[in-house]
Amino acid sequence: TQLLEQSPQFLSIQEGENLTVYCNSSSVFSSLQWYRQEPGEGPVLLVTVVTGGEVKKLKRLTFQFGDARKDSSLHITAAQPGDTGLYLCAGAPGFGTSGSRLTFGEGTQLTVNP
Amino acid sequence: GAGVSQSPSNKVTEKGKDVELRCDPISGHTALYWYRQSLGQGLEFLIYFQGNSAPDKSGLPSDRFSAERTGGSVSTLTIQRTQQEDSAVYLCASSRSGISTDTQYFGPGTRLTVL
């Protein structure tokens, strides 16, 4: 069974601060995705990383996939109150008949205070 | 185009009753997934449908849970003899082809409360 450990579970920071969320596993994933979820809604995909060592940037968000494809990080620069939400990492094994089924981390509840 | 829709949005039931949750995927998406989101346990995979292939039911927590997908489109998740531990948000997602790098589009979920 593939597991993803996400940390921290809760993060409360002031507007303008930087933060990093980590997602770690002992298993290799073919791809790793980061989602953001608002209350009462389903998760919305932010980015997919597929290559070991890959770095993707989405405005103030930087996503990195570890060289061994077992871990990932999300870094937010100069956080804003609009960044508040639940951030989820999810990995897909990429093999077998259900290679696209996602294993999710427990999520990081981010609160950015004005 | 329309996204993934789920109904009902909220369901309150009594312990021991059966419930049916519905998912309408994005038109043309061949892959459909059910996940469950519980407090303190995050999102967990339940079942996966891909085209006409046999579904992957390996995530269903007990034989009280079942799901079907009719005509390659609408899916229904059925929970028989509901228990309080079944209380959770049940999320449905669909993707275009089911490969691991495809984007999974999630519905808003059905919040199930078992009294």
PDB file of N, CA and C in Angstrom, chain A residues 15-74:
ATOM      1  N   GLU A  15       0.164  37.509   6.209  1.00  0.00           N
ATOM      2  CA  GLU A  15       0.299  37.920   4.812  1.00  0.00           C
ATOM      3  C   GLU A  15       1.735  38.379   4.540  1.00  0.00           C
ATOM      4  N   GLY A  16       2.272  37.917   3.409  1.00  0.00           N
ATOM      5  CA  GLY A  16       3.621  38.317   3.030  1.00  0.00           C
ATOM      6  C   GLY A  16       4.697  37.306   3.389  1.00  0.00           C
ATOM      7  N   GLU A  17       4.368  36.377   4.271  1.00  0.00           N
ATOM      8  CA  GLU A  17       5.349  35.361   4.657  1.00  0.00           C
ATOM      9  C   GLU A  17       5.443  34.271   3.589  1.00  0.00           C
ATOM     10  N   ASN A  18       6.546  33.550   3.627  1.00  0.00           N
ATOM     11  CA  ASN A  18       6.744  32.396   2.744  1.00  0.00           C
ATOM     12  C   ASN A  18       6.452  31.117   3.516  1.00  0.00           C
ATOM     13  N   LEU A  19       6.107  30.053   2.812  1.00  0.00           N
ATOM     14  CA  LEU A  19       5.833  28.784   3.477  1.00  0.00           C
ATOM     15  C   LEU A  19       6.147  27.635   2.528  1.00  0.00           C
ATOM     16  N   THR A  20       6.410  26.474   3.134  1.00  0.00           N
ATOM     17  CA  THR A  20       6.637  25.261   2.348  1.00  0.00           C
ATOM     18  C   THR A  20       5.844  24.117   2.956  1.00  0.00           C
ATOM     19  N   VAL A  21       5.183  23.375   2.102  1.00  0.00           N
ATOM     20  CA  VAL A  21       4.447  22.178   2.493  1.00  0.00           C
ATOM     21  C   VAL A  21       5.163  20.976   1.889  1.00  0.00           C
ATOM     22  N   TYR A  22       5.283  19.909   2.687  1.00  0.00           N
ATOM     23  CA  TYR A  22       6.037  18.741   2.246  1.00  0.00           C
ATOM     24  C   TYR A  22       5.125  17.524   2.114  1.00  0.00           C
ATOM     25  N   CYS A  23       5.492  16.684   1.162  1.00  0.00           N
ATOM     26  CA  CYS A  23       4.754  15.457   0.901  1.00  0.00           C
ATOM     27  C   CYS A  23       5.790  14.360   0.703  1.00  0.00           C
ATOM     28  N   ASN A  24       5.783  13.346   1.569  1.00  0.00           N
ATOM     29  CA  ASN A  24       6.822  12.326   1.543  1.00  0.00           C
ATOM     30  C   ASN A  24       6.245  10.920   1.523  1.00  0.00           C
ATOM     31  N   SER A  25       6.969  10.031   0.858  1.00  0.00           N
ATOM     32  CA  SER A  25       6.537   8.643   0.794  1.00  0.00           C
ATOM     33  C   SER A  25       7.752   7.742   0.664  1.00  0.00           C
ATOM     34  N   SER A  26       7.582   6.492   1.031  1.00  0.00           N
ATOM     35  CA  SER A  26       8.628   5.503   0.799  1.00  0.00           C
ATOM     36  C   SER A  26       8.426   4.821  -0.553  1.00  0.00           C
ATOM     37  N   SER A  27       7.316   5.155  -1.218  1.00  0.00           N
ATOM     38  CA  SER A  27       6.984   4.544  -2.505  1.00  0.00           C
ATOM     39  C   SER A  27       7.285   5.503  -3.648  1.00  0.00           C
ATOM     40  N   VAL A  28       7.507   4.928  -4.805  1.00  0.00           N
ATOM     41  CA  VAL A  28       7.722   5.718  -6.017  1.00  0.00           C
ATOM     42  C   VAL A  28       6.387   5.946  -6.700  1.00  0.00           C
ATOM     43  N   PHE A  29       6.176   7.155  -7.144  1.00  0.00           N
ATOM     44  CA  PHE A  29       4.956   7.490  -7.881  1.00  0.00           C
ATOM     45  C   PHE A  29       5.322   7.888  -9.309  1.00  0.00           C
ATOM     46  N   SER A  30       4.453   7.530 -10.253  1.00  0.00           N
ATOM     47  CA  SER A  30       4.694   7.931 -11.639  1.00  0.00           C
ATOM     48  C   SER A  30       4.387   9.406 -11.829  1.00  0.00           C
ATOM     49  N   SER A  31       3.476   9.926 -11.045  1.00  0.00           N
ATOM     50  CA  SER A  31       3.158  11.350 -11.097  1.00  0.00           C
ATOM     51  C   SER A  31       2.655  11.776  -9.734  1.00  0.00           C
ATOM     52  N   LEU A  32       2.812  13.034  -9.451  1.00  0.00           N
ATOM     53  CA  LEU A  32       2.331  13.567  -8.189  1.00  0.00           C
ATOM     54  C   LEU A  32       1.589  14.853  -8.491  1.00  0.00           C
ATOM     55  N   GLN A  33       0.451  14.992  -7.857  1.00  0.00           N
ATOM     56  CA  GLN A  33      -0.399  16.135  -8.119  1.00  0.00           C
ATOM     57  C   GLN A  33      -0.632  16.916  -6.842  1.00  0.00           C
ATOM     58  N   TRP A  34      -0.814  18.202  -6.991  1.00  0.00           N
ATOM     59  CA  TRP A  34      -1.189  19.075  -5.877  1.00  0.00           C
ATOM     60  C   TRP A  34      -2.555  19.670  -6.179  1.00  0.00           C
ATOM     61  N   TYR A  35      -3.416  19.594  -5.176  1.00  0.00           N
ATOM     62  CA  TYR A  35      -4.772  20.121  -5.277  1.00  0.00           C
ATOM     63  C   TYR A  35      -4.987  21.163  -4.189  1.00  0.00           C
ATOM     64  N   ARG A  36      -5.967  22.026  -4.458  1.00  0.00           N
ATOM     65  CA  ARG A  36      -6.443  22.957  -3.437  1.00  0.00           C
ATOM     66  C   ARG A  36      -7.945  22.759  -3.304  1.00  0.00           C
ATOM     67  N   GLN A  37      -8.413  22.731  -2.059  1.00  0.00           N
ATOM     68  CA  GLN A  37      -9.836  22.489  -1.814  1.00  0.00           C
ATOM     69  C   GLN A  37     -10.403  23.575  -0.933  1.00  0.00           C
ATOM     70  N   GLU A  38     -11.527  24.127  -1.361  1.00  0.00           N
ATOM     71  CA  GLU A  38     -12.256  25.117  -0.581  1.00  0.00           C
ATOM     72  C   GLU A  38     -13.418  24.414   0.126  1.00  0.00           C
ATOM     73  N   PRO A  39     -13.891  24.986   1.224  1.00  0.00           N
ATOM     74  CA  PRO A  39     -15.015  24.362   1.964  1.00  0.00           C
ATOM     75  C   PRO A  39     -16.230  24.143   1.058  1.00  0.00           C
ATOM     76  N   GLY A  40     -16.795  22.945   1.134  1.00  0.00           N
ATOM     77  CA  GLY A  40     -17.996  22.636   0.366  1.00  0.00           C
ATOM     78  C   GLY A  40     -17.757  22.348  -1.100  1.00  0.00           C
ATOM     79  N   GLU A  41     -16.508  22.266  -1.499  1.00  0.00           N
ATOM     80  CA  GLU A  41     -16.204  22.000  -2.900  1.00  0.00           C
ATOM     81  C   GLU A  41     -15.245  20.824  -3.003  1.00  0.00           C
ATOM     82  N   GLY A  42     -15.127  20.275  -4.218  1.00  0.00           N
ATOM     83  CA  GLY A  42     -14.157  19.222  -4.430  1.00  0.00           C
ATOM     84  C   GLY A  42     -12.779  19.812  -4.678  1.00  0.00           C
ATOM     85  N   PRO A  43     -11.742  18.990  -4.555  1.00  0.00           N
ATOM     86  CA  PRO A  43     -10.385  19.468  -4.835  1.00  0.00           C
ATOM     87  C   PRO A  43     -10.242  19.926  -6.285  1.00  0.00           C
ATOM     88  N   VAL A  44      -9.408  20.940  -6.485  1.00  0.00           N
ATOM     89  CA  VAL A  44      -9.126  21.451  -7.825  1.00  0.00           C
ATOM     90  C   VAL A  44      -7.634  21.317  -8.069  1.00  0.00           C
ATOM     91  N   LEU A  45      -7.290  20.728  -9.201  1.00  0.00           N
ATOM     92  CA  LEU A  45      -5.889  20.482  -9.517  1.00  0.00           C
ATOM     93  C   LEU A  45      -5.125  21.791  -9.715  1.00  0.00           C
ATOM     94  N   LEU A  46      -3.947  21.856  -9.061  1.00  0.00           N
ATOM     95  CA  LEU A  46      -3.045  22.995  -9.264  1.00  0.00           C
ATOM     96  C   LEU A  46      -1.955  22.631 -10.274  1.00  0.00           C
ATOM     97  N   VAL A  47      -1.344  21.464 -10.082  1.00  0.00           N
ATOM     98  CA  VAL A  47      -0.231  21.086 -10.937  1.00  0.00           C
ATOM     99  C   VAL A  47      -0.023  19.584 -10.890  1.00  0.00           C
ATOM    100  N   THR A  48       0.554  19.036 -11.965  1.00  0.00           N
ATOM    101  CA  THR A  48       0.996  17.646 -12.009  1.00  0.00           C
ATOM    102  C   THR A  48       2.486  17.640 -12.335  1.00  0.00           C
ATOM    103  N   VAL A  49       3.261  16.912 -11.550  1.00  0.00           N
ATOM    104  CA  VAL A  49       4.684  16.740 -11.843  1.00  0.00           C
ATOM    105  C   VAL A  49       4.937  15.267 -12.127  1.00  0.00           C
ATOM    106  N   VAL A  50       5.746  15.009 -13.151  1.00  0.00           N
ATOM    107  CA  VAL A  50       5.932  13.623 -13.588  1.00  0.00           C
ATOM    108  C   VAL A  50       7.387  13.200 -13.672  1.00  0.00           C
ATOM    109  N   THR A  51       8.296  14.131 -13.749  1.00  0.00           N
ATOM    110  CA  THR A  51       9.710  13.799 -13.931  1.00  0.00           C
ATOM    111  C   THR A  51      10.476  14.072 -12.642  1.00  0.00           C
ATOM    112  N   GLY A  52      11.320  13.122 -12.230  1.00  0.00           N
ATOM    113  CA  GLY A  52      12.128  13.317 -11.042  1.00  0.00           C
ATOM    114  C   GLY A  52      12.966  14.571 -11.156  1.00  0.00           C
ATOM    115  N   GLY A  53      12.934  15.419 -10.111  1.00  0.00           N
ATOM    116  CA  GLY A  53      13.682  16.661 -10.128  1.00  0.00           C
ATOM    117  C   GLY A  53      12.950  17.819 -10.774  1.00  0.00           C
ATOM    118  N   GLU A  54      11.770  17.540 -11.286  1.00  0.00           N
ATOM    119  CA  GLU A  54      11.012  18.577 -11.990  1.00  0.00           C
ATOM    120  C   GLU A  54      10.586  19.700 -11.063  1.00  0.00           C
ATOM    121  N   VAL A  55      10.670  20.915 -11.568  1.00  0.00           N
ATOM    122  CA  VAL A  55      10.203  22.099 -10.849  1.00  0.00           C
ATOM    123  C   VAL A  55       9.200  22.824 -11.733  1.00  0.00           C
ATOM    124  N   LYS A  56       8.037  23.109 -11.163  1.00  0.00           N
ATOM    125  CA  LYS A  56       7.035  23.885 -11.904  1.00  0.00           C
ATOM    126  C   LYS A  56       6.634  25.089 -11.084  1.00  0.00           C
ATOM    127  N   LYS A  57       6.418  26.189 -11.787  1.00  0.00           N
ATOM    128  CA  LYS A  57       6.009  27.418 -11.110  1.00  0.00           C
ATOM    129  C   LYS A  57       4.652  27.863 -11.626  1.00  0.00           C
ATOM    130  N   LEU A  58       3.819  28.277 -10.677  1.00  0.00           N
ATOM    131  CA  LEU A  58       2.495  28.789 -10.987  1.00  0.00           C
ATOM    132  C   LEU A  58       2.353  30.071 -10.187  1.00  0.00           C
ATOM    133  N   LYS A  59       2.703  31.184 -10.823  1.00  0.00           N
ATOM    134  CA  LYS A  59       2.701  32.494 -10.161  1.00  0.00           C
ATOM    135  C   LYS A  59       3.586  32.426  -8.920  1.00  0.00           C
ATOM    136  N   ARG A  60       3.027  32.587  -7.749  1.00  0.00           N
ATOM    137  CA  ARG A  60       3.833  32.592  -6.507  1.00  0.00           C
ATOM    138  C   ARG A  60       4.014  31.188  -5.928  1.00  0.00           C
ATOM    139  N   LEU A  61       3.521  30.187  -6.611  1.00  0.00           N
ATOM    140  CA  LEU A  61       3.623  28.809  -6.122  1.00  0.00           C
ATOM    141  C   LEU A  61       4.696  28.061  -6.910  1.00  0.00           C
ATOM    142  N   THR A  62       5.583  27.367  -6.190  1.00  0.00           N
ATOM    143  CA  THR A  62       6.631  26.563  -6.814  1.00  0.00           C
ATOM    144  C   THR A  62       6.484  25.127  -6.331  1.00  0.00           C
ATOM    145  N   PHE A  63       6.421  24.211  -7.263  1.00  0.00           N
ATOM    146  CA  PHE A  63       6.243  22.794  -6.958  1.00  0.00           C
ATOM    147  C   PHE A  63       7.500  22.059  -7.394  1.00  0.00           C
ATOM    148  N   GLN A  64       7.934  21.127  -6.560  1.00  0.00           N
ATOM    149  CA  GLN A  64       9.114  20.337  -6.901  1.00  0.00           C
ATOM    150  C   GLN A  64       8.834  18.871  -6.676  1.00  0.00           C
ATOM    151  N   PHE A  65       9.285  18.037  -7.578  1.00  0.00           N
ATOM    152  CA  PHE A  65       9.190  16.576  -7.462  1.00  0.00           C
ATOM    153  C   PHE A  65      10.586  16.068  -7.163  1.00  0.00           C
ATOM    154  N   GLY A  66      10.728  15.237  -6.159  1.00  0.00           N
ATOM    155  CA  GLY A  66      12.025  14.727  -5.775  1.00  0.00           C
ATOM    156  C   GLY A  66      12.668  13.890  -6.881  1.00  0.00           C
ATOM    157  N   ASP A  67      13.983  13.816  -6.845  1.00  0.00           N
ATOM    158  CA  ASP A  67      14.717  13.075  -7.879  1.00  0.00           C
ATOM    159  C   ASP A  67      14.251  11.624  -7.969  1.00  0.00           C
ATOM    160  N   ALA A  68      13.963  11.026  -6.829  1.00  0.00           N
ATOM    161  CA  ALA A  68      13.556   9.624  -6.789  1.00  0.00           C
ATOM    162  C   ALA A  68      12.048   9.448  -6.955  1.00  0.00           C
ATOM    163  N   ARG A  69      11.337  10.526  -7.163  1.00  0.00           N
ATOM    164  CA  ARG A  69       9.862  10.514  -7.349  1.00  0.00           C
ATOM    165  C   ARG A  69       9.141   9.898  -6.156  1.00  0.00           C
ATOM    166  N   LYS A  70       9.675  10.190  -4.956  1.00  0.00           N
ATOM    167  CA  LYS A  70       9.020   9.717  -3.738  1.00  0.00           C
ATOM    168  C   LYS A  70       8.513  10.884  -2.892  1.00  0.00           C
ATOM    169  N   ASP A  71       8.920  12.101  -3.204  1.00  0.00           N
ATOM    170  CA  ASP A  71       8.534  13.218  -2.382  1.00  0.00           C
ATOM    171  C   ASP A  71       8.343  14.466  -3.232  1.00  0.00           C
ATOM    172  N   SER A  72       7.653  15.416  -2.643  1.00  0.00           N
ATOM    173  CA  SER A  72       7.368  16.655  -3.362  1.00  0.00           C
ATOM    174  C   SER A  72       7.203  17.782  -2.361  1.00  0.00           C
ATOM    175  N   SER A  73       7.346  18.984  -2.834  1.00  0.00           N
ATOM    176  CA  SER A  73       7.128  20.144  -1.977  1.00  0.00           C
ATOM    177  C   SER A  73       6.387  21.236  -2.741  1.00  0.00           C
ATOM    178  N   LEU A  74       5.663  22.020  -1.968  1.00  0.00           N
ATOM    179  CA  LEU A  74       4.945  23.186  -2.489  1.00  0.00           C
ATOM    180  C   LEU A  74       5.437  24.388  -1.706  1.00  0.00           C
TER     181      LEU A  74
END
